[in-house]
Tab-separated table of C-alpha atoms and ligand atoms in Angstrom:
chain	number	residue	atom	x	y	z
A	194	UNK	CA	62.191	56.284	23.327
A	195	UNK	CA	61.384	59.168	25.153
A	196	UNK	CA	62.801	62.859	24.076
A	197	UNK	CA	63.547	65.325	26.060
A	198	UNK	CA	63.560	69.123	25.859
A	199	UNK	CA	66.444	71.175	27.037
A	200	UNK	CA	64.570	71.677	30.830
A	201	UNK	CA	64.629	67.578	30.996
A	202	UNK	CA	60.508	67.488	30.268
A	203	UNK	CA	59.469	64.567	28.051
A	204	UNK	CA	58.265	65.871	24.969
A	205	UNK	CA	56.043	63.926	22.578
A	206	UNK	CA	58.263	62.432	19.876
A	207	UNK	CA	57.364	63.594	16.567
A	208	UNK	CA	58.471	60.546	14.492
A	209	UNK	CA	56.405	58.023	16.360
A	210	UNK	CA	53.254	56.891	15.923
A	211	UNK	CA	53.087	53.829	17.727
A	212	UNK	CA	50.385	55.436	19.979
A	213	UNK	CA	48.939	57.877	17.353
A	214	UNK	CA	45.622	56.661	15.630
A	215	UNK	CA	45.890	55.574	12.231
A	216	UNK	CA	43.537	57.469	9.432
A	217	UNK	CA	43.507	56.724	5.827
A	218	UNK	CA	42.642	60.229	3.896
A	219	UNK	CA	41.338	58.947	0.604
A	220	UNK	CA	40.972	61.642	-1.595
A	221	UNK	CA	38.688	61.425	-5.202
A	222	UNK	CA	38.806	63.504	-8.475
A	223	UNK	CA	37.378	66.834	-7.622
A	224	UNK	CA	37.894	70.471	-7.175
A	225	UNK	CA	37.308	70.165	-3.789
A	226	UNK	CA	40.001	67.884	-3.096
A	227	UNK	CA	42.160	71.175	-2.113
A	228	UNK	CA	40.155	71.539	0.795
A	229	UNK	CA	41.127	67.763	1.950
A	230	UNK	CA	44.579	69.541	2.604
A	231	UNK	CA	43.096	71.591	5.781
A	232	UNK	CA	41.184	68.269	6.933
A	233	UNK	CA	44.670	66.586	6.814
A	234	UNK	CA	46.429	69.516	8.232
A	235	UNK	CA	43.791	69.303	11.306
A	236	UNK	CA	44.319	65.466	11.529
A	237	UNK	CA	48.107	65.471	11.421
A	238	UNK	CA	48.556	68.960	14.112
A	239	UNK	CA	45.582	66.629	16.796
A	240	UNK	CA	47.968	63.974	16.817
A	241	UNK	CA	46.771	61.495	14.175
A	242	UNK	CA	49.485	59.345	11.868
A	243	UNK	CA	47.658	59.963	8.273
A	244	UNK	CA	48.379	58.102	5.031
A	245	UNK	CA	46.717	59.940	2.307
A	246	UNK	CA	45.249	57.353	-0.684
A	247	UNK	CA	44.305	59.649	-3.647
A	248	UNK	CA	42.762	58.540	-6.843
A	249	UNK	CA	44.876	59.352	-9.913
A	250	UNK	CA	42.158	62.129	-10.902
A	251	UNK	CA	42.612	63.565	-7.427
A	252	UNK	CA	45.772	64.428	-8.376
A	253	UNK	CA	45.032	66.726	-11.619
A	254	UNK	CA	43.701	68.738	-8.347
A	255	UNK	CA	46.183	68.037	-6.296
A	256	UNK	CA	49.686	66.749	-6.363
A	257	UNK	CA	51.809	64.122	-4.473
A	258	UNK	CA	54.151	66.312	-3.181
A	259	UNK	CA	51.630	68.256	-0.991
A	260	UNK	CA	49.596	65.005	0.277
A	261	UNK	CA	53.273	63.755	1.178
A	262	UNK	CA	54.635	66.915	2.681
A	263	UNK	CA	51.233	67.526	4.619
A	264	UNK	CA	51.092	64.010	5.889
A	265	UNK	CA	54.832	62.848	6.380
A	266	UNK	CA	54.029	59.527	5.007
A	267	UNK	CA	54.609	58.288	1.296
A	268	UNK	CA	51.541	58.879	-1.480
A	269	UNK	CA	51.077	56.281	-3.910
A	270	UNK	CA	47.556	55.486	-6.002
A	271	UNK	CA	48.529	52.284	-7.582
A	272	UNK	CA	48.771	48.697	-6.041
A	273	UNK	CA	51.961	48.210	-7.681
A	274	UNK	CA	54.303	50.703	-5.705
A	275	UNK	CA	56.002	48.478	-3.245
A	276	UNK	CA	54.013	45.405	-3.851
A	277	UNK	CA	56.683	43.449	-1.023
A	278	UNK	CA	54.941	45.593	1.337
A	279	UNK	CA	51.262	44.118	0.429
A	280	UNK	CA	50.043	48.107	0.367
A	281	UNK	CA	46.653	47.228	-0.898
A	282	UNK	CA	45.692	44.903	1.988
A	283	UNK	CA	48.111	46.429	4.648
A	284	UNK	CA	46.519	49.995	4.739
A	285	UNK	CA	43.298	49.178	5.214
A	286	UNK	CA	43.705	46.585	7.732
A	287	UNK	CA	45.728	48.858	9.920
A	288	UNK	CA	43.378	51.881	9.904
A	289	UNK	CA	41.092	53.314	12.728
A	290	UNK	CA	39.705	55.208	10.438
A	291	UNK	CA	39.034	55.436	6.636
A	292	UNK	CA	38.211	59.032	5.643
A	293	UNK	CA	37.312	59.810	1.988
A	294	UNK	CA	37.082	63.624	1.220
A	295	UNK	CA	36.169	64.326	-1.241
A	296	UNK	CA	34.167	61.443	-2.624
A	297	UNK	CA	32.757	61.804	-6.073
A	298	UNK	CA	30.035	60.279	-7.553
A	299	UNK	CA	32.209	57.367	-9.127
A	300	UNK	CA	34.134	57.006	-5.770
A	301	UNK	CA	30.377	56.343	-4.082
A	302	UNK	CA	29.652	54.181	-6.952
A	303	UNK	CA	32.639	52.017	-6.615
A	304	UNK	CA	32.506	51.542	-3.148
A	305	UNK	CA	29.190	50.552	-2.831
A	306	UNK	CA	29.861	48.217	-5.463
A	307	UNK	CA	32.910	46.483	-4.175
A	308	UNK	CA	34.783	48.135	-7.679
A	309	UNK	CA	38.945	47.650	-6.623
A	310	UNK	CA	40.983	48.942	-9.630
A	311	UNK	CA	43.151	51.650	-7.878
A	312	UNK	CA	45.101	51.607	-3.802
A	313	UNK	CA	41.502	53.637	-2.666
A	314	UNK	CA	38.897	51.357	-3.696
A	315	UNK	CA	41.180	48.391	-2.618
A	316	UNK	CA	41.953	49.675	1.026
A	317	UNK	CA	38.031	50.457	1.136
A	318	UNK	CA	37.021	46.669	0.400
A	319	UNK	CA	39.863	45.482	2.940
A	320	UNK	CA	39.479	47.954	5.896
A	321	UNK	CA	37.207	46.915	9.110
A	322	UNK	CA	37.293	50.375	10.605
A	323	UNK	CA	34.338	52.591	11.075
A	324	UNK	CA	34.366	54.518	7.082
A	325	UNK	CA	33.262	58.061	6.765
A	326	UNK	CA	32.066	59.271	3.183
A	327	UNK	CA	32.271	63.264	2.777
A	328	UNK	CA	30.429	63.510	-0.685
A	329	UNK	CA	31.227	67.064	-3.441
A	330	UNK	CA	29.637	66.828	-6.445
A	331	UNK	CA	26.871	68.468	-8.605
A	332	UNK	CA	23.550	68.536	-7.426
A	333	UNK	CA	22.247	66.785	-10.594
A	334	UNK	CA	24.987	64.251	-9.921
A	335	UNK	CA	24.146	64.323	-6.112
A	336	UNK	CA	20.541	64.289	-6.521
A	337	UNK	CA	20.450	60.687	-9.359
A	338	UNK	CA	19.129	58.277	-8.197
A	339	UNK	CA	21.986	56.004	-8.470
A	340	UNK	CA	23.564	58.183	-6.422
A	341	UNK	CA	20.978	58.077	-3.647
A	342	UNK	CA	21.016	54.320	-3.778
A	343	UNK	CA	24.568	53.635	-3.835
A	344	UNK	CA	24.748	56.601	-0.436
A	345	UNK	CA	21.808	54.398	0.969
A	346	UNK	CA	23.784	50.821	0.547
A	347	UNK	CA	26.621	52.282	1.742
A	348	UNK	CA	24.919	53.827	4.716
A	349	UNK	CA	23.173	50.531	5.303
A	350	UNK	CA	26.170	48.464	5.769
A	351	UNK	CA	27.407	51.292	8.459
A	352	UNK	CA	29.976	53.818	6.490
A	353	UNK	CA	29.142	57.235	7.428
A	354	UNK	CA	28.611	59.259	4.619
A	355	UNK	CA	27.902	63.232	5.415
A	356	UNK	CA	25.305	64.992	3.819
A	357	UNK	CA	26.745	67.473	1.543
A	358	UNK	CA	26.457	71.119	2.007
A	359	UNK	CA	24.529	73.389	0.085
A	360	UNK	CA	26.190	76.581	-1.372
A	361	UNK	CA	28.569	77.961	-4.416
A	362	UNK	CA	29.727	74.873	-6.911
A	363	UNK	CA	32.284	75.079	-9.142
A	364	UNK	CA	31.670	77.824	-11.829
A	365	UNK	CA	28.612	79.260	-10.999
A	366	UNK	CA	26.110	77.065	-10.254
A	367	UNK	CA	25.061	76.633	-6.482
A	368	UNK	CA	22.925	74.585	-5.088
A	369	UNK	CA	23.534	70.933	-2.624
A	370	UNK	CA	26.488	69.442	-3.533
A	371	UNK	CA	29.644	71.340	-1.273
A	372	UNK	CA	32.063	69.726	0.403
A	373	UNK	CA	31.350	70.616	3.776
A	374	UNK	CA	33.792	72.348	5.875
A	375	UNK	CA	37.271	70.970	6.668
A	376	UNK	CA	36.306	71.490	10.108
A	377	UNK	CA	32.822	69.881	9.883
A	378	UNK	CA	34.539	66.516	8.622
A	379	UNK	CA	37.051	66.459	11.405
A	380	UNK	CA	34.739	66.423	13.705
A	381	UNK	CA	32.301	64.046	12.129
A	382	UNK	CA	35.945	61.728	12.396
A	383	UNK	CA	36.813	62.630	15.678
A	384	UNK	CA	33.219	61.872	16.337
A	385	UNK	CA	33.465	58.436	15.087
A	386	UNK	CA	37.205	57.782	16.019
A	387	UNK	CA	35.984	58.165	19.928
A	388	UNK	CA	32.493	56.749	19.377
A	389	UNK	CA	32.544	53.934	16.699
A	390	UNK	CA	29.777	54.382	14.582
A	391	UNK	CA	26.984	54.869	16.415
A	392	UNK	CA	22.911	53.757	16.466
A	393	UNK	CA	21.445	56.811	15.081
A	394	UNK	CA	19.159	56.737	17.796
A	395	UNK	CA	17.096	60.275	16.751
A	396	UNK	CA	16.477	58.978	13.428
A	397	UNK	CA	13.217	60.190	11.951
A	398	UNK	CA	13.228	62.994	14.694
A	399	UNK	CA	13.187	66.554	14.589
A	400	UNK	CA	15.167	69.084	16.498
A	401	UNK	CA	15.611	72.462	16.791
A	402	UNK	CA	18.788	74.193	18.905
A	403	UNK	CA	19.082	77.420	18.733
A	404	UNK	CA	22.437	78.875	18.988
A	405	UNK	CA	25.184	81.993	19.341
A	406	UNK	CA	24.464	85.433	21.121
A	407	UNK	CA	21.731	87.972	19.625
A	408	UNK	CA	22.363	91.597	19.477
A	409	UNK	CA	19.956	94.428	19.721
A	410	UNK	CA	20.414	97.449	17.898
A	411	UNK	CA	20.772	100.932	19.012
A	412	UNK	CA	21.632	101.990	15.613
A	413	UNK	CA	23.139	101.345	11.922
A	414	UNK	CA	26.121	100.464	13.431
A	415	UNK	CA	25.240	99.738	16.976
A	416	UNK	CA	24.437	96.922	19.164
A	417	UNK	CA	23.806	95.403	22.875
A	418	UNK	CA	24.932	91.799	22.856
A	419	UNK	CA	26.713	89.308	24.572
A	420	UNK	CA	30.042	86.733	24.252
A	421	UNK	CA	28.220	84.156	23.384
A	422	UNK	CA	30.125	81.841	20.649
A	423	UNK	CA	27.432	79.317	19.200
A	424	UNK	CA	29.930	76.765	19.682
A	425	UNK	CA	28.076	74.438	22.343
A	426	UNK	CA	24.982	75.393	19.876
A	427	UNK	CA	26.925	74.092	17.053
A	428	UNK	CA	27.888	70.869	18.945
A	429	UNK	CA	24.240	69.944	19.616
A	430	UNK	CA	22.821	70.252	15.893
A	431	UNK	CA	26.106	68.392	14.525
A	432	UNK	CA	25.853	65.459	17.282
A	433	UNK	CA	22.222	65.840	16.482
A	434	UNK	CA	22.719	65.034	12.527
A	435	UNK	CA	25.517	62.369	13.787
A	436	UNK	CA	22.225	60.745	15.655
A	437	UNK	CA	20.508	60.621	12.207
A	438	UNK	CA	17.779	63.720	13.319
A	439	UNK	CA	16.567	66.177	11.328
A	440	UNK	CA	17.771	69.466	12.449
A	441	UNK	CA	17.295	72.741	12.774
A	442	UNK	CA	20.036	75.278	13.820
A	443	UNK	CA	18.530	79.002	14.527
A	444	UNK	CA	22.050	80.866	15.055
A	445	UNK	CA	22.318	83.909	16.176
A	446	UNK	CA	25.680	85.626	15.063
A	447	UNK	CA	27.885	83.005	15.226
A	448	UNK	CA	30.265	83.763	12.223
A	449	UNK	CA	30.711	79.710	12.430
A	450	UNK	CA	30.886	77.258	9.305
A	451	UNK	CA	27.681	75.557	9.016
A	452	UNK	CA	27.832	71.854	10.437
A	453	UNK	CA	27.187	69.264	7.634
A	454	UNK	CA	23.625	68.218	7.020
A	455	UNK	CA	22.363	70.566	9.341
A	456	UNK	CA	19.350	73.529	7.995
A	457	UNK	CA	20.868	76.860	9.717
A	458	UNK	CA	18.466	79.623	9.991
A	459	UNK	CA	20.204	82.858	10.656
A	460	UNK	CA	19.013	85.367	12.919
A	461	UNK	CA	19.790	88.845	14.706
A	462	UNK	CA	17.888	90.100	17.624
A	463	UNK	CA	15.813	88.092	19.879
A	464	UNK	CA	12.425	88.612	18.165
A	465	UNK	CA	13.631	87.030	15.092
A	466	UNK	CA	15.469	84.575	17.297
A	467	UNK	CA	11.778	83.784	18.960
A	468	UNK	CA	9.980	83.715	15.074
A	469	UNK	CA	12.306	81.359	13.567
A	470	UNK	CA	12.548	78.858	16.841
A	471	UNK	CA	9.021	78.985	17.144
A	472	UNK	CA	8.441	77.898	13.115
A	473	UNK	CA	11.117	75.051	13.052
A	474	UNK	CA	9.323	73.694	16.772
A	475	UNK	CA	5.937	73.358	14.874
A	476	UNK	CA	6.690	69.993	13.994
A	477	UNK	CA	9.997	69.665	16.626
A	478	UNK	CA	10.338	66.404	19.015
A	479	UNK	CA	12.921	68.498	20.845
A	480	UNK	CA	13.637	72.278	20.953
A	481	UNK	CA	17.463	73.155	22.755
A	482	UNK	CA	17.726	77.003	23.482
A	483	UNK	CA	21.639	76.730	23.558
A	484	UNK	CA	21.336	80.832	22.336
A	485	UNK	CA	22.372	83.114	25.084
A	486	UNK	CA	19.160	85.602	24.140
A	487	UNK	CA	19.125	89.136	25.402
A	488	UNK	CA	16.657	89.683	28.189
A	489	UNK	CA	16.372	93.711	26.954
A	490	UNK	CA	16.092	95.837	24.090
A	491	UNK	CA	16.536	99.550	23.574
A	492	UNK	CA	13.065	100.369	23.305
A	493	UNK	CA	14.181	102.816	20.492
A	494	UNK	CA	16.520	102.515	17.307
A	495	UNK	CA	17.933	105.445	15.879
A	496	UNK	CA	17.892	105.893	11.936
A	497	UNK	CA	20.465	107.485	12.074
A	498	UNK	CA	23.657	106.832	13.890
A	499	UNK	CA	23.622	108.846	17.279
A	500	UNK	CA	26.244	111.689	17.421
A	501	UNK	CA	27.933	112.497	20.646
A	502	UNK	CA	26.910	116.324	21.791
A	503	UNK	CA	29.990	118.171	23.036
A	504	UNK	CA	29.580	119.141	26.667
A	505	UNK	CA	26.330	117.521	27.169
A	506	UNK	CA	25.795	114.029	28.994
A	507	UNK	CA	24.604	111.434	27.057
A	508	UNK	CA	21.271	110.536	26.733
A	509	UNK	CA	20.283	107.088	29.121
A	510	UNK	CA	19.618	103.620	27.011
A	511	UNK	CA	15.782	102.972	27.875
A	512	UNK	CA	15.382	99.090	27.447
A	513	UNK	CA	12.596	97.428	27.461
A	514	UNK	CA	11.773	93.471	28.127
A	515	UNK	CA	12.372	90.529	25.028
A	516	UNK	CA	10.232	87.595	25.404
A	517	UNK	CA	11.304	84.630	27.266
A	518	UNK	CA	11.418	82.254	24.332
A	519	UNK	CA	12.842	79.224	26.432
A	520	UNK	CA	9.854	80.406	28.916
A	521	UNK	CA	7.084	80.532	26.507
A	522	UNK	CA	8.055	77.297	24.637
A	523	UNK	CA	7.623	74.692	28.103
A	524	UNK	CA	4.457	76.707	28.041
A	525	UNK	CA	2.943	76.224	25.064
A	526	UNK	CA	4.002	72.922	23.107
A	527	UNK	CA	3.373	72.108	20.128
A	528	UNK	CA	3.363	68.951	20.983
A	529	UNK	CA	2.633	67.739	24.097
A	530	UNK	CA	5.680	64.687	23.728
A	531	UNK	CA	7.978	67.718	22.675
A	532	UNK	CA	11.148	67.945	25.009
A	533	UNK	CA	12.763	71.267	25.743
A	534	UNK	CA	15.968	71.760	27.117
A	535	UNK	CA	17.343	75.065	28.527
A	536	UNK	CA	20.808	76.346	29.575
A	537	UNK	CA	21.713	78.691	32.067
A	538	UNK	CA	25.593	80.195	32.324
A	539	UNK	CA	25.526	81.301	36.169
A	540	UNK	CA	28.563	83.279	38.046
A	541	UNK	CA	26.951	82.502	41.325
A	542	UNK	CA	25.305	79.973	43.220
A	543	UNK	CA	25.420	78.147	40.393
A	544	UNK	CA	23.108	75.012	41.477
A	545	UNK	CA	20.719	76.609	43.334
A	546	UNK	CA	20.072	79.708	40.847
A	547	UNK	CA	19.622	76.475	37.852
A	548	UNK	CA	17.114	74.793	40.244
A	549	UNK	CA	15.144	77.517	40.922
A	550	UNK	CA	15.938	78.912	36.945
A	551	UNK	CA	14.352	75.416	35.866
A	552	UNK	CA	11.247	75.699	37.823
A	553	UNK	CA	10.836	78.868	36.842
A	554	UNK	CA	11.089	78.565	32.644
A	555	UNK	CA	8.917	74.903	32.830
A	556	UNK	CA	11.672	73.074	30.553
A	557	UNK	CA	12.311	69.071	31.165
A	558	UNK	CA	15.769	69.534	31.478
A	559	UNK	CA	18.683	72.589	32.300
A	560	UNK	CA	22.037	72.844	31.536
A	561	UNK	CA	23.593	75.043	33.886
A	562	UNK	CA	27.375	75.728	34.010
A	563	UNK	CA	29.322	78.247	35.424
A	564	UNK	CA	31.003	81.318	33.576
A	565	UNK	CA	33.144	83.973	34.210
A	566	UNK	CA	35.950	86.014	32.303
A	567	UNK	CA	38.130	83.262	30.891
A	568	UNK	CA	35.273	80.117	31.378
A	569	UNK	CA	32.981	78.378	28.541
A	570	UNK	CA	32.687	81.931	26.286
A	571	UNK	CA	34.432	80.883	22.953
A	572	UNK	CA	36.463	77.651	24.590
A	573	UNK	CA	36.424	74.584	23.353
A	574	UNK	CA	35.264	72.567	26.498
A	575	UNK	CA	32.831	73.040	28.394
A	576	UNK	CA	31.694	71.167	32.167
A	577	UNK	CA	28.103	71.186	33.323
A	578	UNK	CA	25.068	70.086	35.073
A	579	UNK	CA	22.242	68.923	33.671
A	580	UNK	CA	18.973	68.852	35.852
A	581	UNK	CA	15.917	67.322	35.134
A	582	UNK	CA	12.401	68.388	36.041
A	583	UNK	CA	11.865	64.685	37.482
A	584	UNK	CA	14.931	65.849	40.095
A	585	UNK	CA	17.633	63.944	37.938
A	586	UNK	CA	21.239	65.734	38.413
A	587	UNK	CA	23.654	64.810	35.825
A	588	UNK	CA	27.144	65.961	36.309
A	589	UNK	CA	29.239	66.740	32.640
A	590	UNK	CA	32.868	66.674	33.669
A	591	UNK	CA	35.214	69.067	32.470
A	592	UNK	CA	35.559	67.860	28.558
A	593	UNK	CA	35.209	68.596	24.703
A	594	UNK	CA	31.494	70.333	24.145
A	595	UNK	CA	30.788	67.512	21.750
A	596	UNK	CA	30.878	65.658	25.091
A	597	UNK	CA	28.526	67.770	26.722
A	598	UNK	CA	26.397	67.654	23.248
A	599	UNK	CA	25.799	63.516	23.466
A	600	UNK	CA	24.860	63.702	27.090
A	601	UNK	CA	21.864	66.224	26.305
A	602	UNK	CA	20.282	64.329	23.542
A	603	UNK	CA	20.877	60.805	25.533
A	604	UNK	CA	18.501	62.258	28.115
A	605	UNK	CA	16.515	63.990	25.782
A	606	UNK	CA	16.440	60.192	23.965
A	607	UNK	CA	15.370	58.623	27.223
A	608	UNK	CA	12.435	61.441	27.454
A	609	UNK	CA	11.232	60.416	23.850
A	610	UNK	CA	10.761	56.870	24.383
B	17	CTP	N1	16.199	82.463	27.140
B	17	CTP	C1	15.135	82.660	26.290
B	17	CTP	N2	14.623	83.897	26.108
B	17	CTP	C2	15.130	84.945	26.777
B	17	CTP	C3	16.207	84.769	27.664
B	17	CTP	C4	16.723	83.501	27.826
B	17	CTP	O1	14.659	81.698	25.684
B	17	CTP	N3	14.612	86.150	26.587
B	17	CTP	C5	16.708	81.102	27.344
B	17	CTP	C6	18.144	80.887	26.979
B	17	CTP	O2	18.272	80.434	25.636
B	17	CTP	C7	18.579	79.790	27.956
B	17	CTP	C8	17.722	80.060	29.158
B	17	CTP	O3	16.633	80.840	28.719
B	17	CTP	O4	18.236	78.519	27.483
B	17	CTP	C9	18.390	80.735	30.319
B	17	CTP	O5	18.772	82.020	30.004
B	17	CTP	P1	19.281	83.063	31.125
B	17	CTP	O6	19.606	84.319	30.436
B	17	CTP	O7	20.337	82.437	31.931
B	17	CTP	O8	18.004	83.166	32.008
B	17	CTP	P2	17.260	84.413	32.541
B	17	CTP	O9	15.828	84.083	32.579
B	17	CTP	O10	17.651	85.589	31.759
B	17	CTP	O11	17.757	84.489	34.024
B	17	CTP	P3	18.708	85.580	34.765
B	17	CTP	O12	18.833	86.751	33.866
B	17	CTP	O13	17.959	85.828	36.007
B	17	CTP	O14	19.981	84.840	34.990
């Protein structure tokens, strides 16, 4: 039934969920499993009907009461709560989408060993949705070789199961083993919850984007730079990782939580924007300058910060040329089977300027889209065209930049073959 607000619009109606798709948030024994609440918060608020599964060690982290209040749906670990209602068949055979976050070492184990002693491992063996693994544990544990095996059978028979990130542990060891972040595995699940799960077609690949604004500095506390998120950036190395490539993310200033399974090399200025890209494209199959790089630098930095001089004019910025990294790059590859893929945000003329901006830089392929005060700088969505060297025009509707993301490396997959 529909329901209305008090100006007679239809309004979506909280308590259904007919329509909504159906995720199973399974939740294993460890510290992390506090973070799980923001992954469920982000499921529930984008429309998804959530039943959370935890193990009964999840919740000596956290307790039934949250998972229910977060998720508006009853919490339960055991097979035996409301065994008229089948639970331990019924939950995974209704999902579109079995999330486990975290998943410890023994949740791995089980599952890749058909284990079903708890509501978790039982709705794992009986659900035929795609299955996404977000691993936390110790690096030792992480690193066993049990581990790896069990990861690789699981992998093999087509769960997803994101690589862990590397950073603080609990107490104070640090090192690969972090859950990634909440907003990482959402979008690994939204990922897979639009796609399926999908060939990694840029397995055994490497790829380099580089991503966010960089900012030149006048002084200590001064800079020239530009709006530039990193989020399209960020889009292409996490799509990239989803593809089963190794990559490379050189972000400049991007404040952003790094994607899962991705190696992020930060950088500042556009020289050490141009070091680290050209490094990582040594051995690169694909480089994608997604960074919006300043053309000029002041050609001097003060030491100290500069003081204003009452009554006198200030003195002029003198700037002086960055090197065209995108440019320099088609130029010289380091392989000669490398593809390189260039954007260009354009106010005017916006096709014309990216034919001739193509030409000009040498790349195989330009992204050109068209921004302005309240377009593409820190949005979501993005909308594009991609032109090839060959003459190829490729129009990106209006959409999510993930979008955007997957049509790059398709044509950057057709380029590799
Ligand atoms: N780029 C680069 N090095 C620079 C400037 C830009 O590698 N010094 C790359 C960007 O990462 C992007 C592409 O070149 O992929 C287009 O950048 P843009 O600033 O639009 O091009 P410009 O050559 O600066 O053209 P114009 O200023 O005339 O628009």
């Amino acid at each position: 039934m529909d329901v209305m607000d008090v100006m007679g619009r239809t309004l979506p109606n909280r308590g259904e969920t007919v329509d909504k798709p159906k995720v199973v948030l399974g939740v294993s024994g460890g510290i992390a499993a506090y973070k799980a609440c923001e992954l469920l918060r982000r499921l529930t608020e984008t429309g998804h009907d959530v039943r959370v599964v935890p193990t009964d060690s999840a919740l000596h982290f956290v307790g039934s009461a949250t998972w229910s209040a977060l998720s508006g749906n009853p919490v339960s670990t055991e097979v035996w709560d409301d065994v008229h209602e089948v639970p331990h068949v019924r939950i995974g055979q209704h999902a579109d989408l079995v999330v486990v976050a975290p998943a410890t070492a023994d949740m791995l184990a089980k599952a890749a060993h058909g284990l079903a002693d708890d509501l978790l491992t039982n709705t794992l063996l009986t659900a035929r949705c795609p299955v996404v693994f977000a691993p936390a544990m110790h690096t030792e544990m992480w690193e066993h070789p049990a581990t790896q095996e069990n990861v690789a059978t699981l992998r093999r028979r087509g769960a997803v199961v994101i690589e862990p990130a590397v950073g603080r542990l609990t107490g104070v060891d640090t090192g690969k083993g972090r859950l990634p972040d909440p907003t990482e595995i959402y979008a690994v699940c939204r990922r897979v919850l639009a796609r399926g799960v999908t060939e990694p077609d840029l397995t055994g690949r490497h790829v380099v984007v580089s991503a966010g604004g960089t900012r030149e500095p006048l002084d200590p506390v001064r800079f020239l730079g530009n709006r530039s998120s990193g989020k399209q950036g960020y889009a292409l190395a996490r799509t990239a990782a989803a593809r089963g490539a190794r990559v490379t993310l050189v972000a400049a200033n991007t404040g952003l939580p790094d994607p899962a399974g991705v190696d992020v090399v930060p950088v500042g200025t556009a020289v050490q924007l141009r070091e680290a890209v050209l490094k990582a494209a040594a051995d690169a199959d694909a480089v994608v300058m997604a960074a919006a790089v300043a053309d000029f630098r002041p050609a001097a930095y003060a030491e100290g910060k500069i003081k204003k001089k009452d009554g006198k004019d200030p003195d002029p910025i003198v700037l002086v040329r960055n090197p065209d990294i995108l440019a320099e790059i088609s130029a010289d590859r380091a392989r000669p089977a490398q593809v390189v893929v260039g954007f260009a945000a354009e106010t005017d003329d916006v096709l014309a300027n990216g034919r001739e901006k193509l030409r000009r830089k040498g790349c195989d392929l330009l992204v050109v889209n068209e921004v302005g005060e309240r377009r593409t700088f820190g949005s979501e969505e993005n909308e594009a065209v991609v032109l090839g060297a060959d003459g190829s025009e490729t129009p990106v509707p209006h959409g999510p930049k993930e979008a955007l993301a997957e049509i790059v490396w398709d044509l950057v997959v057709e380029r590799l073959k």
